[in-house]
């Protein structure tokens, strides 16, 4: 068993300075957290991508605070030595900063997250500042921000021209200045992500942002082949467990129908003498 200790935010900054890379995976439940805990992956994101991977929605927009608390709790239990970031779902920080503080406190106190993540650039910088002042560690998220999918016109790479790229760089700087301890860069061209990473003192975590970031995050279901509906271009599949699971389930079904399961090995026996006594006494 690998010895593992939860990272602290100062250690993250020191890792960036030393050029050490971070690894983050999403997780949404106890079994996946237990598996991640066994690896050297340091950080878990309980992302609102759970709307798609766990709840069957077409986007992250319908995800609620209750959904987030429900899914963060078992992850924290299963991976006590991972730094767990919980996503603030759409609508939980957009109406007022009071809401943002109340809901972030909920993700940390009720669910046990170590930090929260929210989407947006300069427009949420003030919210980030207030949260950080309230003692809440905030991870920012810019580039493709799935909660704004309608405004963005779909799951598309952001910052492909000089003007929009400059805006992403400015967003990153505003979020660092507001006190975010790290920034997810989603679906931005690799040279822009590299430029942001070099400009900031806080770590960048890329997803579809090339190799120049300080760390990477991938969706658990994407990297393990557990979500067949859609696989983004940037998501590398390290295993294809979906078909293996379907095969196992089909074997189980066939064995039940043909009477092969349960066999003796998977049943409980009783001495013949005791069986006979049942009939004698009745
Ligand atoms: O919700 C999520 O899983 C995310 C990652 C894609 C970064 O925000």
PDB file of C-alpha atoms and ligand atoms in Angstrom:
ATOM      1  CA  UNK A   1       0.000   0.000   0.000  1.00  0.00           C
ATOM      2  CA  UNK A   2       1.427   3.308  -1.128  1.00  0.00           C
ATOM      3  CA  UNK A   3       1.817   5.924   1.623  1.00  0.00           C
ATOM      4  CA  UNK A   4      -0.014   9.065   0.690  1.00  0.00           C
ATOM      5  CA  UNK A   5      -0.601  12.367   2.443  1.00  0.00           C
ATOM      6  CA  UNK A   6      -3.072  15.051   1.492  1.00  0.00           C
ATOM      7  CA  UNK A   7      -1.445  17.979  -0.340  1.00  0.00           C
ATOM      8  CA  UNK A   8      -1.704  21.456   1.126  1.00  0.00           C
ATOM      9  CA  UNK A   9      -2.105  24.625  -0.912  1.00  0.00           C
ATOM     10  CA  UNK A  10       1.401  25.928  -0.036  1.00  0.00           C
ATOM     11  CA  UNK A  11       2.788  22.543  -1.172  1.00  0.00           C
ATOM     12  CA  UNK A  12       0.964  22.983  -4.497  1.00  0.00           C
ATOM     13  CA  UNK A  13       2.660  26.335  -5.063  1.00  0.00           C
ATOM     14  CA  UNK A  14       6.015  24.806  -4.129  1.00  0.00           C
ATOM     15  CA  UNK A  15       5.398  21.919  -6.565  1.00  0.00           C
ATOM     16  CA  UNK A  16       4.753  24.396  -9.353  1.00  0.00           C
ATOM     17  CA  UNK A  17       7.946  26.267  -8.497  1.00  0.00           C
ATOM     18  CA  UNK A  18       9.895  23.005  -8.555  1.00  0.00           C
ATOM     19  CA  UNK A  19       8.370  22.043 -11.924  1.00  0.00           C
ATOM     20  CA  UNK A  20       6.567  19.002 -10.467  1.00  0.00           C
ATOM     21  CA  UNK A  21       3.343  18.005 -12.206  1.00  0.00           C
ATOM     22  CA  UNK A  22      -0.021  17.442 -10.494  1.00  0.00           C
ATOM     23  CA  UNK A  23      -2.502  14.737 -11.347  1.00  0.00           C
ATOM     24  CA  UNK A  24      -6.216  15.106 -10.807  1.00  0.00           C
ATOM     25  CA  UNK A  25      -9.097  12.801 -11.675  1.00  0.00           C
ATOM     26  CA  UNK A  26     -12.780  13.305 -11.261  1.00  0.00           C
ATOM     27  CA  UNK A  27     -14.692  10.931  -8.979  1.00  0.00           C
ATOM     28  CA  UNK A  28     -18.319  10.897  -7.981  1.00  0.00           C
ATOM     29  CA  UNK A  29     -18.732   7.959  -5.607  1.00  0.00           C
ATOM     30  CA  UNK A  30     -17.123   5.784  -2.931  1.00  0.00           C
ATOM     31  CA  UNK A  31     -15.836   2.901  -5.107  1.00  0.00           C
ATOM     32  CA  UNK A  32     -14.046   5.191  -7.563  1.00  0.00           C
ATOM     33  CA  UNK A  33     -12.569   7.244  -4.696  1.00  0.00           C
ATOM     34  CA  UNK A  34     -11.238   4.041  -3.090  1.00  0.00           C
ATOM     35  CA  UNK A  35      -9.511   3.159  -6.369  1.00  0.00           C
ATOM     36  CA  UNK A  36      -7.985   6.623  -6.816  1.00  0.00           C
ATOM     37  CA  UNK A  37      -6.786   6.604  -3.198  1.00  0.00           C
ATOM     38  CA  UNK A  38      -4.687   3.519  -4.073  1.00  0.00           C
ATOM     39  CA  UNK A  39      -2.767   5.468  -6.746  1.00  0.00           C
ATOM     40  CA  UNK A  40      -0.411   8.444  -6.503  1.00  0.00           C
ATOM     41  CA  UNK A  41      -3.068  10.782  -7.944  1.00  0.00           C
ATOM     42  CA  UNK A  42      -3.071  13.725  -5.533  1.00  0.00           C
ATOM     43  CA  UNK A  43      -6.276  15.545  -6.334  1.00  0.00           C
ATOM     44  CA  UNK A  44      -9.900  14.632  -6.974  1.00  0.00           C
ATOM     45  CA  UNK A  45     -12.477  16.862  -8.570  1.00  0.00           C
ATOM     46  CA  UNK A  46     -16.070  16.043  -7.782  1.00  0.00           C
ATOM     47  CA  UNK A  47     -17.110  17.856 -10.927  1.00  0.00           C
ATOM     48  CA  UNK A  48     -20.586  18.831 -11.945  1.00  0.00           C
ATOM     49  CA  UNK A  49     -19.819  16.632 -14.973  1.00  0.00           C
ATOM     50  CA  UNK A  50     -21.594  14.131 -12.711  1.00  0.00           C
ATOM     51  CA  UNK A  51     -24.733  15.578 -14.308  1.00  0.00           C
ATOM     52  CA  UNK A  52     -23.791  13.667 -17.449  1.00  0.00           C
ATOM     53  CA  UNK A  53     -21.760  10.718 -16.150  1.00  0.00           C
ATOM     54  CA  UNK A  54     -23.927   9.841 -13.138  1.00  0.00           C
ATOM     55  CA  UNK A  55     -27.322  11.463 -13.626  1.00  0.00           C
ATOM     56  CA  UNK A  56     -27.876  11.163 -17.379  1.00  0.00           C
ATOM     57  CA  UNK A  57     -28.393  14.859 -18.142  1.00  0.00           C
ATOM     58  CA  UNK A  58     -27.267  16.427 -21.429  1.00  0.00           C
ATOM     59  CA  UNK A  59     -25.339  19.184 -19.649  1.00  0.00           C
ATOM     60  CA  UNK A  60     -24.115  20.276 -16.226  1.00  0.00           C
ATOM     61  CA  UNK A  61     -26.767  22.996 -15.928  1.00  0.00           C
ATOM     62  CA  UNK A  62     -29.449  20.997 -14.005  1.00  0.00           C
ATOM     63  CA  UNK A  63     -27.017  19.825 -11.287  1.00  0.00           C
ATOM     64  CA  UNK A  64     -28.058  21.032  -7.811  1.00  0.00           C
ATOM     65  CA  UNK A  65     -26.267  21.722  -4.534  1.00  0.00           C
ATOM     66  CA  UNK A  66     -27.972  18.626  -3.092  1.00  0.00           C
ATOM     67  CA  UNK A  67     -26.503  16.515  -5.934  1.00  0.00           C
ATOM     68  CA  UNK A  68     -23.042  17.909  -5.197  1.00  0.00           C
ATOM     69  CA  UNK A  69     -23.223  17.291  -1.441  1.00  0.00           C
ATOM     70  CA  UNK A  70     -24.566  13.772  -2.058  1.00  0.00           C
ATOM     71  CA  UNK A  71     -21.641  12.890  -4.340  1.00  0.00           C
ATOM     72  CA  UNK A  72     -18.822  14.708  -2.513  1.00  0.00           C
ATOM     73  CA  UNK A  73     -19.461  12.972   0.832  1.00  0.00           C
ATOM     74  CA  UNK A  74     -18.622   9.403  -0.295  1.00  0.00           C
ATOM     75  CA  UNK A  75     -15.609  10.608  -2.284  1.00  0.00           C
ATOM     76  CA  UNK A  76     -14.147  12.307   0.796  1.00  0.00           C
ATOM     77  CA  UNK A  77     -14.734   9.069   2.727  1.00  0.00           C
ATOM     78  CA  UNK A  78     -13.118   6.892   0.087  1.00  0.00           C
ATOM     79  CA  UNK A  79     -10.059   9.059  -0.544  1.00  0.00           C
ATOM     80  CA  UNK A  80      -8.996  10.615   2.775  1.00  0.00           C
ATOM     81  CA  UNK A  81      -5.519  11.415   1.454  1.00  0.00           C
ATOM     82  CA  UNK A  82      -6.564  13.134  -1.743  1.00  0.00           C
ATOM     83  CA  UNK A  83      -7.227  16.867  -1.951  1.00  0.00           C
ATOM     84  CA  UNK A  84     -10.917  17.005  -2.897  1.00  0.00           C
ATOM     85  CA  UNK A  85     -12.310  19.934  -4.867  1.00  0.00           C
ATOM     86  CA  UNK A  86     -16.096  20.223  -5.137  1.00  0.00           C
ATOM     87  CA  UNK A  87     -17.771  22.038  -8.005  1.00  0.00           C
ATOM     88  CA  UNK A  88     -20.191  24.844  -7.230  1.00  0.00           C
ATOM     89  CA  UNK A  89     -23.091  24.024  -9.573  1.00  0.00           C
ATOM     90  CA  UNK A  90     -24.709  26.513 -11.925  1.00  0.00           C
ATOM     91  CA  UNK A  91     -26.863  29.000 -10.016  1.00  0.00           C
ATOM     92  CA  UNK A  92     -25.176  28.398  -6.670  1.00  0.00           C
ATOM     93  CA  UNK A  93     -22.746  31.343  -6.951  1.00  0.00           C
ATOM     94  CA  UNK A  94     -24.170  33.438  -9.784  1.00  0.00           C
ATOM     95  CA  UNK A  95     -26.982  35.251  -7.989  1.00  0.00           C
ATOM     96  CA  UNK A  96     -25.147  36.853  -5.071  1.00  0.00           C
ATOM     97  CA  UNK A  97     -21.834  36.622  -3.244  1.00  0.00           C
ATOM     98  CA  UNK A  98     -23.810  35.709  -0.100  1.00  0.00           C
ATOM     99  CA  UNK A  99     -25.110  32.660  -1.949  1.00  0.00           C
ATOM    100  CA  UNK A 100     -21.604  31.842  -3.120  1.00  0.00           C
ATOM    101  CA  UNK A 101     -20.252  31.942   0.446  1.00  0.00           C
ATOM    102  CA  UNK A 102     -23.214  29.991   1.899  1.00  0.00           C
ATOM    103  CA  UNK A 103     -22.990  27.272  -0.745  1.00  0.00           C
ATOM    104  CA  UNK A 104     -19.205  27.004  -0.587  1.00  0.00           C
ATOM    105  CA  UNK A 105     -19.365  26.626   3.200  1.00  0.00           C
ATOM    106  CA  UNK A 106     -21.934  23.853   2.626  1.00  0.00           C
ATOM    107  CA  UNK A 107     -19.610  21.981   0.264  1.00  0.00           C
ATOM    108  CA  UNK A 108     -16.817  22.211   2.810  1.00  0.00           C
ATOM    109  CA  UNK A 109     -18.700  21.747   6.121  1.00  0.00           C
ATOM    110  CA  UNK A 110     -21.537  19.385   5.132  1.00  0.00           C
ATOM    111  CA  UNK A 111     -19.825  17.454   2.349  1.00  0.00           C
ATOM    112  CA  UNK A 112     -16.172  17.665   3.447  1.00  0.00           C
ATOM    113  CA  UNK A 113     -14.569  19.195   0.332  1.00  0.00           C
ATOM    114  CA  UNK A 114     -11.145  20.796   0.776  1.00  0.00           C
ATOM    115  CA  UNK A 115     -11.905  23.522  -1.761  1.00  0.00           C
ATOM    116  CA  UNK A 116     -14.517  24.661  -4.241  1.00  0.00           C
ATOM    117  CA  UNK A 117     -14.352  25.324  -7.970  1.00  0.00           C
ATOM    118  CA  UNK A 118     -16.364  27.811  -9.964  1.00  0.00           C
ATOM    119  CA  UNK A 119     -16.472  28.774 -13.618  1.00  0.00           C
ATOM    120  CA  UNK A 120     -15.801  32.159 -15.189  1.00  0.00           C
ATOM    121  CA  UNK A 121     -13.152  34.828 -15.684  1.00  0.00           C
ATOM    122  CA  UNK A 122     -12.982  38.465 -14.636  1.00  0.00           C
ATOM    123  CA  UNK A 123     -16.739  38.506 -14.058  1.00  0.00           C
ATOM    124  CA  UNK A 124     -16.408  36.142 -11.074  1.00  0.00           C
ATOM    125  CA  UNK A 125     -13.150  37.613  -9.740  1.00  0.00           C
ATOM    126  CA  UNK A 126     -14.978  39.626  -7.079  1.00  0.00           C
ATOM    127  CA  UNK A 127     -16.831  36.487  -5.927  1.00  0.00           C
ATOM    128  CA  UNK A 128     -13.501  34.654  -5.714  1.00  0.00           C
ATOM    129  CA  UNK A 129     -12.056  37.509  -3.639  1.00  0.00           C
ATOM    130  CA  UNK A 130     -14.960  37.378  -1.156  1.00  0.00           C
ATOM    131  CA  UNK A 131     -14.783  33.572  -0.875  1.00  0.00           C
ATOM    132  CA  UNK A 132     -11.041  33.614  -0.260  1.00  0.00           C
ATOM    133  CA  UNK A 133     -11.480  36.333   2.363  1.00  0.00           C
ATOM    134  CA  UNK A 134     -14.036  34.057   4.047  1.00  0.00           C
ATOM    135  CA  UNK A 135     -11.383  31.329   4.257  1.00  0.00           C
ATOM    136  CA  UNK A 136     -12.604  29.242   1.322  1.00  0.00           C
ATOM    137  CA  UNK A 137      -9.942  27.921  -1.070  1.00  0.00           C
ATOM    138  CA  UNK A 138     -11.100  28.525  -4.629  1.00  0.00           C
ATOM    139  CA  UNK A 139     -10.068  26.818  -7.835  1.00  0.00           C
ATOM    140  CA  UNK A 140     -11.066  28.812 -10.899  1.00  0.00           C
ATOM    141  CA  UNK A 141     -12.099  27.381 -14.285  1.00  0.00           C
ATOM    142  CA  UNK A 142     -11.747  29.251 -17.586  1.00  0.00           C
ATOM    143  CA  UNK A 143     -11.643  28.521 -21.310  1.00  0.00           C
ATOM    144  CA  UNK A 144     -14.546  26.213 -22.074  1.00  0.00           C
ATOM    145  CA  UNK A 145     -16.919  26.688 -19.161  1.00  0.00           C
ATOM    146  CA  UNK A 146     -19.628  24.016 -19.576  1.00  0.00           C
ATOM    147  CA  UNK A 147     -22.151  25.816 -17.346  1.00  0.00           C
ATOM    148  CA  UNK A 148     -22.292  28.519 -20.067  1.00  0.00           C
ATOM    149  CA  UNK A 149     -22.630  26.050 -22.906  1.00  0.00           C
ATOM    150  CA  UNK A 150     -25.585  27.809 -24.558  1.00  0.00           C
ATOM    151  CA  UNK A 151     -23.748  31.132 -24.673  1.00  0.00           C
ATOM    152  CA  UNK A 152     -20.597  29.456 -26.001  1.00  0.00           C
ATOM    153  CA  UNK A 153     -22.575  27.649 -28.719  1.00  0.00           C
ATOM    154  CA  UNK A 154     -21.421  24.130 -27.794  1.00  0.00           C
ATOM    155  CA  UNK A 155     -18.413  22.232 -26.451  1.00  0.00           C
ATOM    156  CA  UNK A 156     -15.802  24.119 -28.510  1.00  0.00           C
ATOM    157  CA  UNK A 157     -12.159  25.075 -28.131  1.00  0.00           C
ATOM    158  CA  UNK A 158     -11.894  28.645 -26.783  1.00  0.00           C
ATOM    159  CA  UNK A 159      -9.318  31.365 -27.485  1.00  0.00           C
ATOM    160  CA  UNK A 160      -8.341  30.377 -31.005  1.00  0.00           C
ATOM    161  CA  UNK A 161      -7.893  33.972 -32.210  1.00  0.00           C
ATOM    162  CA  UNK A 162      -5.615  36.598 -30.702  1.00  0.00           C
ATOM    163  CA  UNK A 163      -8.412  38.676 -29.191  1.00  0.00           C
ATOM    164  CA  UNK A 164     -10.210  35.854 -27.377  1.00  0.00           C
ATOM    165  CA  UNK A 165      -6.862  34.331 -26.350  1.00  0.00           C
ATOM    166  CA  UNK A 166      -5.821  37.653 -24.796  1.00  0.00           C
ATOM    167  CA  UNK A 167      -9.112  37.711 -22.876  1.00  0.00           C
ATOM    168  CA  UNK A 168      -8.397  34.235 -21.430  1.00  0.00           C
ATOM    169  CA  UNK A 169      -4.931  35.362 -20.325  1.00  0.00           C
ATOM    170  CA  UNK A 170      -6.453  38.454 -18.665  1.00  0.00           C
ATOM    171  CA  UNK A 171      -9.108  36.290 -16.982  1.00  0.00           C
ATOM    172  CA  UNK A 172      -6.406  34.019 -15.558  1.00  0.00           C
ATOM    173  CA  UNK A 173      -4.462  37.002 -14.194  1.00  0.00           C
ATOM    174  CA  UNK A 174      -7.604  38.517 -12.634  1.00  0.00           C
ATOM    175  CA  UNK A 175      -8.419  35.208 -10.919  1.00  0.00           C
ATOM    176  CA  UNK A 176      -4.898  34.831  -9.555  1.00  0.00           C
ATOM    177  CA  UNK A 177      -5.033  38.401  -8.309  1.00  0.00           C
ATOM    178  CA  UNK A 178      -8.421  37.651  -6.650  1.00  0.00           C
ATOM    179  CA  UNK A 179      -6.815  34.836  -4.667  1.00  0.00           C
ATOM    180  CA  UNK A 180      -7.667  31.598  -6.528  1.00  0.00           C
ATOM    181  CA  UNK A 181      -5.163  28.886  -5.552  1.00  0.00           C
ATOM    182  CA  UNK A 182      -5.321  27.177  -8.945  1.00  0.00           C
ATOM    183  CA  UNK A 183      -7.007  27.393 -12.326  1.00  0.00           C
ATOM    184  CA  UNK A 184      -8.511  24.756 -14.592  1.00  0.00           C
ATOM    185  CA  UNK A 185      -7.889  25.587 -18.251  1.00  0.00           C
ATOM    186  CA  UNK A 186     -10.380  23.665 -20.363  1.00  0.00           C
ATOM    187  CA  UNK A 187     -10.182  23.389 -24.142  1.00  0.00           C
ATOM    188  CA  UNK A 188      -7.753  26.180 -24.876  1.00  0.00           C
ATOM    189  CA  UNK A 189      -4.965  26.016 -27.463  1.00  0.00           C
ATOM    190  CA  UNK A 190      -1.765  24.580 -25.997  1.00  0.00           C
ATOM    191  CA  UNK A 191       0.376  27.733 -26.605  1.00  0.00           C
ATOM    192  CA  UNK A 192      -2.132  29.887 -24.676  1.00  0.00           C
ATOM    193  CA  UNK A 193      -2.240  27.435 -21.761  1.00  0.00           C
ATOM    194  CA  UNK A 194       1.565  27.388 -21.683  1.00  0.00           C
ATOM    195  CA  UNK A 195       1.709  31.189 -21.727  1.00  0.00           C
ATOM    196  CA  UNK A 196      -0.795  31.399 -18.817  1.00  0.00           C
ATOM    197  CA  UNK A 197       1.119  28.740 -16.870  1.00  0.00           C
ATOM    198  CA  UNK A 198       4.349  30.712 -17.248  1.00  0.00           C
ATOM    199  CA  UNK A 199       2.735  34.020 -16.265  1.00  0.00           C
ATOM    200  CA  UNK A 200       1.027  32.758 -13.076  1.00  0.00           C
ATOM    201  CA  UNK A 201       2.494  31.726  -9.739  1.00  0.00           C
ATOM    202  CA  UNK A 202      -0.537  29.493  -8.994  1.00  0.00           C
ATOM    203  CA  UNK A 203      -0.834  26.070 -10.643  1.00  0.00           C
ATOM    204  CA  UNK A 204      -2.785  25.527 -13.847  1.00  0.00           C
ATOM    205  CA  UNK A 205      -4.616  22.247 -14.356  1.00  0.00           C
ATOM    206  CA  UNK A 206      -5.292  21.490 -17.997  1.00  0.00           C
ATOM    207  CA  UNK A 207      -8.003  19.485 -19.708  1.00  0.00           C
ATOM    208  CA  UNK A 208      -7.707  19.762 -23.454  1.00  0.00           C
ATOM    209  CA  UNK A 209      -5.070  22.451 -22.916  1.00  0.00           C
ATOM    210  CA  UNK A 210      -1.864  20.664 -23.932  1.00  0.00           C
ATOM    211  CA  UNK A 211       1.206  19.603 -22.004  1.00  0.00           C
ATOM    212  CA  UNK A 212       2.344  23.049 -20.859  1.00  0.00           C
ATOM    213  CA  UNK A 213       0.097  23.150 -17.764  1.00  0.00           C
ATOM    214  CA  UNK A 214       1.291  22.371 -14.226  1.00  0.00           C
ATOM    215  CA  UNK A 215      -1.156  19.492 -13.957  1.00  0.00           C
ATOM    216  CA  UNK A 216      -3.856  17.602 -15.800  1.00  0.00           C
ATOM    217  CA  UNK A 217      -7.394  16.527 -14.987  1.00  0.00           C
ATOM    218  CA  UNK A 218      -9.480  13.918 -16.797  1.00  0.00           C
ATOM    219  CA  UNK A 219     -12.999  12.659 -16.257  1.00  0.00           C
ATOM    220  CA  UNK A 220     -12.870   9.205 -14.593  1.00  0.00           C
ATOM    221  CA  UNK A 221     -15.492   7.745 -16.923  1.00  0.00           C
ATOM    222  CA  UNK A 222     -13.748   9.065 -20.061  1.00  0.00           C
ATOM    223  CA  UNK A 223     -10.325   7.657 -19.219  1.00  0.00           C
ATOM    224  CA  UNK A 224     -11.756   4.249 -18.259  1.00  0.00           C
ATOM    225  CA  UNK A 225     -14.229   3.797 -21.100  1.00  0.00           C
ATOM    226  CA  UNK A 226     -17.279   3.950 -18.850  1.00  0.00           C
ATOM    227  CA  UNK A 227     -19.225   6.606 -20.743  1.00  0.00           C
ATOM    228  CA  UNK A 228     -20.137   5.690 -24.292  1.00  0.00           C
ATOM    229  CA  UNK A 229     -22.299   8.682 -25.179  1.00  0.00           C
ATOM    230  CA  UNK A 230     -19.420  11.028 -25.969  1.00  0.00           C
ATOM    231  CA  UNK A 231     -15.613  10.991 -25.801  1.00  0.00           C
ATOM    232  CA  UNK A 232     -13.973  14.409 -26.279  1.00  0.00           C
ATOM    233  CA  UNK A 233     -10.908  14.574 -28.568  1.00  0.00           C
ATOM    234  CA  UNK A 234      -8.650  15.494 -25.630  1.00  0.00           C
ATOM    235  CA  UNK A 235      -9.712  12.587 -23.410  1.00  0.00           C
ATOM    236  CA  UNK A 236      -7.317   9.658 -23.638  1.00  0.00           C
ATOM    237  CA  UNK A 237      -8.898   6.304 -22.867  1.00  0.00           C
ATOM    238  CA  UNK A 238      -6.507   4.302 -20.661  1.00  0.00           C
ATOM    239  CA  UNK A 239      -8.866   1.326 -20.421  1.00  0.00           C
ATOM    240  CA  UNK A 240     -12.105   0.310 -22.058  1.00  0.00           C
ATOM    241  CA  UNK A 241     -14.017  -1.142 -19.134  1.00  0.00           C
ATOM    242  CA  UNK A 242     -17.526  -0.597 -20.530  1.00  0.00           C
ATOM    243  CA  UNK A 243     -17.493  -3.626 -22.892  1.00  0.00           C
ATOM    244  CA  UNK A 244     -15.793  -5.757 -20.192  1.00  0.00           C
ATOM    245  CA  UNK A 245     -18.616  -4.929 -17.788  1.00  0.00           C
ATOM    246  CA  UNK A 246     -21.303  -5.654 -20.410  1.00  0.00           C
ATOM    247  CA  UNK A 247     -19.622  -9.008 -21.115  1.00  0.00           C
ATOM    248  CA  UNK A 248     -19.544  -9.894 -17.399  1.00  0.00           C
ATOM    249  CA  UNK A 249     -23.197  -8.921 -16.927  1.00  0.00           C
ATOM    250  CA  UNK A 250     -24.187 -11.010 -19.971  1.00  0.00           C
ATOM    251  CA  UNK A 251     -22.292 -14.045 -18.601  1.00  0.00           C
ATOM    252  CA  UNK A 252     -24.099 -13.672 -15.268  1.00  0.00           C
ATOM    253  CA  UNK A 253     -27.456 -13.474 -17.042  1.00  0.00           C
ATOM    254  CA  UNK A 254     -26.710 -16.523 -19.184  1.00  0.00           C
ATOM    255  CA  UNK A 255     -25.566 -18.610 -16.201  1.00  0.00           C
ATOM    256  CA  UNK A 256     -28.720 -17.778 -14.225  1.00  0.00           C
ATOM    257  CA  UNK A 257     -30.952 -18.700 -17.177  1.00  0.00           C
ATOM    258  CA  UNK A 258     -29.120 -21.970 -17.860  1.00  0.00           C
ATOM    259  CA  UNK A 259     -28.924 -22.918 -14.164  1.00  0.00           C
ATOM    260  CA  UNK A 260     -25.092 -22.782 -13.990  1.00  0.00           C
ATOM    261  CA  UNK A 261     -25.253 -20.112 -11.286  1.00  0.00           C
ATOM    262  CA  UNK A 262     -25.405 -20.395  -8.335  1.00  0.00           C
ATOM    263  CA  UNK A 263     -23.273 -23.547  -8.201  1.00  0.00           C
ATOM    264  CA  UNK A 264     -22.042 -25.381  -5.112  1.00  0.00           C
ATOM    265  CA  UNK A 265     -19.115 -23.011  -4.656  1.00  0.00           C
ATOM    266  CA  UNK A 266     -21.476 -20.064  -4.279  1.00  0.00           C
ATOM    267  CA  UNK A 267     -24.121 -21.787  -2.084  1.00  0.00           C
ATOM    268  CA  UNK A 268     -24.313 -22.713   1.608  1.00  0.00           C
ATOM    269  CA  UNK A 269     -24.529 -26.343   2.594  1.00  0.00           C
ATOM    270  CA  UNK A 270     -26.192 -28.072   5.552  1.00  0.00           C
ATOM    271  CA  UNK A 271     -25.658 -31.555   6.883  1.00  0.00           C
ATOM    272  CA  UNK A 272     -28.067 -34.199   5.577  1.00  0.00           C
ATOM    273  CA  UNK A 273     -28.771 -35.201   9.171  1.00  0.00           C
ATOM    274  CA  UNK A 274     -30.091 -31.700   9.974  1.00  0.00           C
ATOM    275  CA  UNK A 275     -32.170 -31.643   6.797  1.00  0.00           C
ATOM    276  CA  UNK A 276     -33.770 -34.957   7.774  1.00  0.00           C
ATOM    277  CA  UNK A 277     -34.607 -33.604  11.245  1.00  0.00           C
ATOM    278  CA  UNK A 278     -36.750 -30.897   9.662  1.00  0.00           C
ATOM    279  CA  UNK A 279     -39.025 -33.522   8.156  1.00  0.00           C
ATOM    280  CA  UNK A 280     -39.006 -35.726  11.280  1.00  0.00           C
ATOM    281  CA  UNK A 281     -40.236 -32.873  13.451  1.00  0.00           C
ATOM    282  CA  UNK A 282     -42.907 -31.688  11.066  1.00  0.00           C
TER     283      UNK A 282
HETATM  284  O1  LIG B   1     -17.080  19.014 -13.980  1.00  0.00           O
HETATM  285  C1  LIG B   1     -15.960  18.609 -14.336  1.00  0.00           C
HETATM  286  O2  LIG B   1     -15.651  17.412 -14.358  1.00  0.00           O
HETATM  287  C2  LIG B   1     -14.983  19.622 -14.710  1.00  0.00           C
HETATM  288  C3  LIG B   1     -13.747  19.147 -15.412  1.00  0.00           C
HETATM  289  C4  LIG B   1     -14.071  18.812 -16.818  1.00  0.00           C
HETATM  290  C5  LIG B   1     -12.645  20.115 -15.295  1.00  0.00           C
HETATM  291  O3  LIG B   1     -15.192  20.768 -14.496  1.00  0.00           O
END
